[in-house]
Amino acid sequence: MTRCGYVALVGAPNAGKSTLLNQLVGAKIAIVTPKVQTTRARVTAIAIEDQSQLIFVDTPGIFKPTRRLEKAMVNAAWSGAEDADRIVLIVDAVKGITKDVERIIAGLRKYNRRAHVILNKIDILKRDSLLGLAQRLSEQEVFDEIFMISALKGDGVAELRAALAAEMPAGPWLYPEDQLALAPMRQLAAEITREKLFLRMNQELPYSLTVETESWEERKDGSIKIQQVIYVSRANYKPMVLGKGGQTIKKIGAMAREELEASLECRVHLFLFVKVREKWLDDPERYREMGLDFPKDD
């Protein structure tokens, strides 16, 4: 008997949701950086476990939003969880029950939803501390099961995937067996470049930028020509992205191209451009490009 269902991964920023998603699927679908709030829109990936097809929805971190983009991200997170067959809350075991985790627990109560809870990063925490944290979470009375894993090392991930597979409703698979993600390759390519921007520029890079794939041309020799635009919200950010003599953007392009070639299994010609679009954070079209709904003013 085949099974198929949706699993929403929710959590505070930087709890390890994207790392866990990649482990569950067995391929890199979501970008991963040390920075918080890296995931902006819902990322949907697919895994097969025995006779079950698991459709994972990796949501942006849930926190108290203050800006329009942050509000769109939090709305996307709760929207991704709304219709899921199973919600899984990932908690950074080192940080414990933070204000953001308390906010998510309150949200589960508000929407009358139950969830599994995952304690991540167990490889760097003592057993007594883990058991104490697990006890405090179980007392919240909104969780069914508690799993302990290391998303980075993969410890406990196979057991988690098997448990989720057994819970999915009976029914036919919705997607082909070899499909790993629902996002178009153009969007995934833009996310790869955005990841390299975050990793390369460390604290210098403001969050007020976005990457869009403008053109995608498959050539006769089997290679692919990709043109992408990096939009920044202020003119003084542009030279930061370009770097002295264009060295920074050249390095970012080389890093992104290498990963794209590995993913696409062909030669890639990647061209990056940096443009200033001062009001892109208030432009509904930019939100649609990111897969987000444009939030209404309060």
GROMACS .gro file of C-alpha atoms in nm:
model
  298
    1MET     CA    1   0.000   0.000   0.000
    2THR     CA    2   0.142   0.336  -0.101
    3ARG     CA    3   0.130   0.643   0.119
    4CYS     CA    4   0.178   1.012   0.044
    5GLY     CA    5   0.163   1.325   0.254
    6TYR     CA    6   0.305   1.666   0.341
    7VAL     CA    7   0.543   1.733   0.630
    8ALA     CA    8   0.603   2.097   0.732
    9LEU     CA    9   0.938   2.175   0.895
   10VAL     CA   10   0.904   2.478   1.123
   11GLY     CA   11   1.135   2.637   1.375
   12ALA     CA   12   1.315   2.948   1.488
   13PRO     CA   13   1.576   3.101   1.255
   14ASN     CA   14   1.895   2.895   1.226
   15ALA     CA   15   1.753   2.592   1.406
   16GLY     CA   16   1.883   2.366   1.127
   17LYS     CA   17   1.569   2.315   0.915
   18SER     CA   18   1.744   2.347   0.579
   19THR     CA   19   2.029   2.116   0.685
   20LEU     CA   20   1.773   1.861   0.802
   21LEU     CA   21   1.574   1.889   0.478
   22ASN     CA   22   1.884   1.812   0.272
   23GLN     CA   23   1.957   1.510   0.492
   24LEU     CA   24   1.600   1.381   0.469
   25VAL     CA   25   1.599   1.406   0.089
   26GLY     CA   26   1.958   1.294   0.040
   27ALA     CA   27   2.041   1.588  -0.186
   28LYS     CA   28   2.104   1.960  -0.154
   29ILE     CA   29   1.770   2.131  -0.204
   30ALA     CA   30   1.780   2.418   0.045
   31ILE     CA   31   2.066   2.663   0.089
   32VAL     CA   32   2.252   2.651   0.417
   33THR     CA   33   2.454   2.933   0.574
   34PRO     CA   34   2.553   3.028   0.929
   35LYS     CA   35   2.334   3.338   0.900
   36VAL     CA   36   1.985   3.343   1.045
   37GLN     CA   37   1.679   3.391   0.824
   38THR     CA   38   1.855   3.253   0.515
   39THR     CA   39   1.543   3.068   0.396
   40ARG     CA   40   1.296   3.327   0.268
   41ALA     CA   41   1.025   3.125   0.097
   42ARG     CA   42   0.885   2.777   0.126
   43VAL     CA   43   1.115   2.512  -0.020
   44THR     CA   44   0.941   2.188  -0.117
   45ALA     CA   45   1.141   1.866  -0.152
   46ILE     CA   46   1.043   1.504  -0.200
   47ALA     CA   47   1.177   1.183  -0.046
   48ILE     CA   48   1.084   0.818  -0.081
   49GLU     CA   49   1.081   0.590   0.222
   50ASP     CA   50   0.967   0.235   0.155
   51GLN     CA   51   0.617   0.272   0.006
   52SER     CA   52   0.570   0.630   0.126
   53GLN     CA   53   0.631   0.954  -0.062
   54LEU     CA   54   0.715   1.234   0.179
   55ILE     CA   55   0.669   1.591   0.056
   56PHE     CA   56   0.871   1.813   0.287
   57VAL     CA   57   0.801   2.185   0.313
   58ASP     CA   58   1.097   2.376   0.459
   59THR     CA   59   0.960   2.705   0.587
   60PRO     CA   60   1.136   3.030   0.679
   61GLY     CA   61   1.228   3.068   1.044
   62ILE     CA   62   0.944   3.195   1.262
   63PHE     CA   63   1.029   3.499   1.470
   64LYS     CA   64   0.878   3.836   1.562
   65PRO     CA   65   0.876   4.028   1.233
   66THR     CA   66   0.926   4.403   1.213
   67ARG     CA   67   0.978   4.465   0.841
   68ARG     CA   68   0.766   4.387   0.536
   69LEU     CA   69   0.998   4.113   0.408
   70GLU     CA   70   1.012   3.954   0.753
   71LYS     CA   71   0.631   3.957   0.775
   72ALA     CA   72   0.609   3.785   0.435
   73MET     CA   73   0.856   3.518   0.553
   74VAL     CA   74   0.667   3.444   0.874
   75ASN     CA   75   0.335   3.435   0.685
   76ALA     CA   76   0.490   3.187   0.443
   77ALA     CA   77   0.603   2.969   0.732
   78TRP     CA   78   0.258   2.942   0.889
   79SER     CA   79   0.097   2.901   0.548
   80GLY     CA   80   0.330   2.608   0.477
   81ALA     CA   81   0.227   2.442   0.803
   82GLU     CA   82  -0.145   2.509   0.767
   83ASP     CA   83  -0.237   2.222   0.536
   84ALA     CA   84   0.042   1.978   0.622
   85ASP     CA   85  -0.042   1.624   0.730
   86ARG     CA   86   0.228   1.647   0.995
   87ILE     CA   87   0.410   1.945   1.149
   88VAL     CA   88   0.761   1.899   1.281
   89LEU     CA   89   0.916   2.164   1.506
   90ILE     CA   90   1.296   2.174   1.496
   91VAL     CA   91   1.452   2.310   1.815
   92ASP     CA   92   1.818   2.401   1.852
   93ALA     CA   93   1.894   2.190   2.160
   94VAL     CA   94   2.184   2.418   2.255
   95LYS     CA   95   1.964   2.729   2.266
   96GLY     CA   96   1.665   2.547   2.418
   97ILE     CA   97   1.322   2.704   2.453
   98THR     CA   98   1.381   3.056   2.328
   99LYS     CA   99   1.126   3.336   2.283
  100ASP     CA  100   1.088   3.231   1.918
  101VAL     CA  101   1.019   2.869   2.019
  102GLU     CA  102   0.762   2.991   2.272
  103ARG     CA  103   0.603   3.196   1.992
  104ILE     CA  104   0.574   2.885   1.772
  105ILE     CA  105   0.424   2.680   2.055
  106ALA     CA  106   0.168   2.957   2.107
  107GLY     CA  107   0.094   2.946   1.734
  108LEU     CA  108   0.034   2.571   1.746
  109ARG     CA  109  -0.215   2.624   2.027
  110LYS     CA  110  -0.379   2.911   1.839
  111TYR     CA  111  -0.430   2.700   1.526
  112ASN     CA  112  -0.517   2.390   1.731
  113ARG     CA  113  -0.237   2.186   1.573
  114ARG     CA  114  -0.012   1.920   1.723
  115ALA     CA  115   0.343   1.849   1.614
  116HIS     CA  116   0.645   1.631   1.661
  117VAL     CA  117   0.944   1.807   1.810
  118ILE     CA  118   1.303   1.746   1.702
  119LEU     CA  119   1.596   1.831   1.925
  120ASN     CA  120   1.877   1.916   1.684
  121LYS     CA  121   2.251   1.944   1.750
  122ILE     CA  122   2.248   1.669   2.012
  123ASP     CA  123   2.612   1.593   1.929
  124ILE     CA  124   2.724   1.903   2.120
  125LEU     CA  125   2.503   1.877   2.427
  126LYS     CA  126   2.526   1.653   2.734
  127ARG     CA  127   2.264   1.383   2.783
  128ASP     CA  128   2.130   1.527   3.111
  129SER     CA  129   2.067   1.863   2.948
  130LEU     CA  130   1.889   1.694   2.656
  131LEU     CA  131   1.661   1.494   2.884
  132GLY     CA  132   1.573   1.803   3.086
  133LEU     CA  133   1.488   1.997   2.769
  134ALA     CA  134   1.280   1.706   2.637
  135GLN     CA  135   1.085   1.698   2.963
  136ARG     CA  136   1.010   2.071   2.950
  137LEU     CA  137   0.889   2.042   2.592
  138SER     CA  138   0.667   1.742   2.667
  139GLU     CA  139   0.497   1.947   2.938
  140GLN     CA  140   0.373   2.191   2.671
  141GLU     CA  141   0.112   1.930   2.570
  142VAL     CA  142   0.120   2.015   2.197
  143PHE     CA  143   0.379   1.754   2.095
  144ASP     CA  144   0.325   1.387   2.012
  145GLU     CA  145   0.679   1.250   1.981
  146ILE     CA  146   1.026   1.385   2.058
  147PHE     CA  147   1.315   1.291   1.828
  148MET     CA  148   1.682   1.360   1.896
  149ILE     CA  149   1.906   1.413   1.596
  150SER     CA  150   2.213   1.581   1.453
  151ALA     CA  151   2.107   1.726   1.119
  152LEU     CA  152   2.469   1.810   1.036
  153LYS     CA  153   2.601   1.457   1.095
  154GLY     CA  154   2.284   1.273   0.999
  155ASP     CA  155   2.245   1.095   1.333
  156GLY     CA  156   1.886   0.988   1.393
  157VAL     CA  157   1.763   1.116   1.055
  158ALA     CA  158   1.687   0.771   0.909
  159GLU     CA  159   1.475   0.683   1.212
  160LEU     CA  160   1.288   1.012   1.183
  161ARG     CA  161   1.219   0.962   0.813
  162ALA     CA  162   1.089   0.609   0.875
  163ALA     CA  163   0.859   0.729   1.155
  164LEU     CA  164   0.715   1.006   0.939
  165ALA     CA  165   0.666   0.769   0.644
  166ALA     CA  166   0.454   0.537   0.858
  167GLU     CA  167   0.226   0.828   0.952
  168MET     CA  168   0.145   0.948   0.602
  169PRO     CA  169  -0.210   0.885   0.477
  170ALA     CA  170  -0.271   0.603   0.235
  171GLY     CA  171  -0.290   0.713  -0.127
  172PRO     CA  172  -0.106   0.733  -0.458
  173TRP     CA  173   0.220   0.921  -0.498
  174LEU     CA  174   0.178   1.273  -0.632
  175TYR     CA  175   0.515   1.307  -0.807
  176PRO     CA  176   0.753   1.090  -1.011
  177GLU     CA  177   0.992   0.875  -0.810
  178ASP     CA  178   1.302   1.060  -0.935
  179GLN     CA  179   1.173   1.413  -0.865
  180LEU     CA  180   1.349   1.579  -0.572
  181ALA     CA  181   1.202   1.930  -0.565
  182LEU     CA  182   0.906   2.133  -0.690
  183ALA     CA  183   1.085   2.463  -0.748
  184PRO     CA  184   1.190   2.532  -1.109
  185MET     CA  185   1.563   2.508  -1.179
  186ARG     CA  186   1.576   2.882  -1.249
  187GLN     CA  187   1.471   2.949  -0.890
  188LEU     CA  188   1.707   2.689  -0.744
  189ALA     CA  189   1.993   2.840  -0.945
  190ALA     CA  190   1.917   3.183  -0.800
  191GLU     CA  191   1.917   3.036  -0.451
  192ILE     CA  192   2.258   2.878  -0.510
  193THR     CA  193   2.403   3.217  -0.604
  194ARG     CA  194   2.239   3.381  -0.303
  195GLU     CA  195   2.395   3.120  -0.077
  196LYS     CA  196   2.742   3.195  -0.217
  197LEU     CA  197   2.684   3.566  -0.158
  198PHE     CA  198   2.607   3.497   0.207
  199LEU     CA  199   2.901   3.263   0.255
  200ARG     CA  200   3.157   3.477   0.073
  201MET     CA  201   3.073   3.816   0.221
  202ASN     CA  202   3.007   3.715   0.582
  203GLN     CA  203   2.892   4.011   0.793
  204GLU     CA  204   2.949   4.264   0.515
  205LEU     CA  205   2.642   4.157   0.322
  206PRO     CA  206   2.310   4.321   0.407
  207TYR     CA  207   1.999   4.105   0.392
  208SER     CA  208   1.830   4.356   0.165
  209LEU     CA  209   1.930   4.185  -0.158
  210THR     CA  210   1.777   3.925  -0.382
  211VAL     CA  211   1.889   3.718  -0.681
  212GLU     CA  212   1.677   3.653  -0.990
  213THR     CA  213   1.751   3.434  -1.292
  214GLU     CA  214   1.676   3.654  -1.592
  215SER     CA  215   1.756   3.409  -1.873
  216TRP     CA  216   1.825   3.037  -1.915
  217GLU     CA  217   1.952   2.919  -2.253
  218GLU     CA  218   2.027   2.554  -2.332
  219ARG     CA  219   2.291   2.549  -2.605
  220LYS     CA  220   2.348   2.299  -2.885
  221ASP     CA  221   2.674   2.176  -2.728
  222GLY     CA  222   2.483   2.068  -2.416
  223SER     CA  223   2.594   2.358  -2.200
  224ILE     CA  224   2.364   2.612  -2.034
  225LYS     CA  225   2.397   2.990  -2.036
  226ILE     CA  226   2.249   3.153  -1.725
  227GLN     CA  227   2.216   3.525  -1.662
  228GLN     CA  228   2.129   3.641  -1.312
  229VAL     CA  229   2.076   3.980  -1.153
  230ILE     CA  230   2.168   4.059  -0.795
  231TYR     CA  231   1.938   4.336  -0.677
  232VAL     CA  232   2.053   4.556  -0.389
  233SER     CA  233   1.841   4.817  -0.214
  234ARG     CA  234   2.105   5.092  -0.190
  235ALA     CA  235   2.369   5.228  -0.426
  236ASN     CA  236   2.647   5.196  -0.167
  237TYR     CA  237   2.583   4.818  -0.147
  238LYS     CA  238   2.674   4.765  -0.512
  239PRO     CA  239   3.052   4.813  -0.477
  240MET     CA  240   3.045   4.580  -0.176
  241VAL     CA  241   2.907   4.301  -0.394
  242LEU     CA  242   3.138   4.378  -0.686
  243GLY     CA  243   3.455   4.404  -0.477
  244LYS     CA  244   3.779   4.573  -0.577
  245GLY     CA  245   3.832   4.526  -0.950
  246GLY     CA  246   3.525   4.298  -0.956
  247GLN     CA  247   3.710   4.027  -0.763
  248THR     CA  248   3.432   3.954  -0.514
  249ILE     CA  249   3.161   3.892  -0.772
  250LYS     CA  250   3.404   3.687  -0.983
  251LYS     CA  251   3.469   3.459  -0.686
  252ILE     CA  252   3.098   3.432  -0.608
  253GLY     CA  253   3.026   3.349  -0.971
  254ALA     CA  254   3.294   3.078  -0.975
  255MET     CA  255   3.157   2.919  -0.657
  256ALA     CA  256   2.798   2.924  -0.787
  257ARG     CA  257   2.900   2.793  -1.130
  258GLU     CA  258   3.088   2.499  -0.977
  259GLU     CA  259   2.785   2.390  -0.777
  260LEU     CA  260   2.547   2.445  -1.069
  261GLU     CA  261   2.763   2.229  -1.296
  262ALA     CA  262   2.764   1.951  -1.034
  263SER     CA  263   2.384   1.972  -0.999
  264LEU     CA  264   2.304   2.000  -1.370
  265GLU     CA  265   2.581   1.763  -1.481
  266CYS     CA  266   2.682   1.988  -1.768
  267ARG     CA  267   2.895   2.292  -1.839
  268VAL     CA  268   2.744   2.620  -1.718
  269HIS     CA  269   2.818   2.972  -1.842
  270LEU     CA  270   2.708   3.197  -1.555
  271PHE     CA  271   2.687   3.575  -1.592
  272LEU     CA  272   2.614   3.789  -1.286
  273PHE     CA  273   2.502   4.151  -1.288
  274VAL     CA  274   2.445   4.384  -0.994
  275LYS     CA  275   2.166   4.639  -1.011
  276VAL     CA  276   2.032   4.892  -0.764
  277ARG     CA  277   1.659   4.877  -0.704
  278GLU     CA  278   1.601   5.096  -0.404
  279LYS     CA  279   1.240   5.005  -0.341
  280TRP     CA  280   1.250   4.634  -0.421
  281LEU     CA  281   1.150   4.556  -0.062
  282ASP     CA  282   0.818   4.730  -0.137
  283ASP     CA  283   0.774   4.579  -0.485
  284PRO     CA  284   0.511   4.299  -0.505
  285GLU     CA  285   0.680   4.157  -0.817
  286ARG     CA  286   1.004   4.089  -0.627
  287TYR     CA  287   0.806   3.896  -0.365
  288ARG     CA  288   0.642   3.685  -0.635
  289GLU     CA  289   0.987   3.604  -0.774
  290MET     CA  290   1.084   3.477  -0.428
  291GLY     CA  291   0.766   3.272  -0.398
  292LEU     CA  292   0.624   3.497  -0.125
  293ASP     CA  293   0.290   3.667  -0.089
  294PHE     CA  294   0.317   4.044  -0.063
  295PRO     CA  295   0.205   4.128   0.293
  296LYS     CA  296  -0.062   4.388   0.348
  297ASP     CA  297   0.006   4.684   0.572
  298ASP     CA  298  -0.128   4.648   0.924
   0.00000   0.00000   0.00000
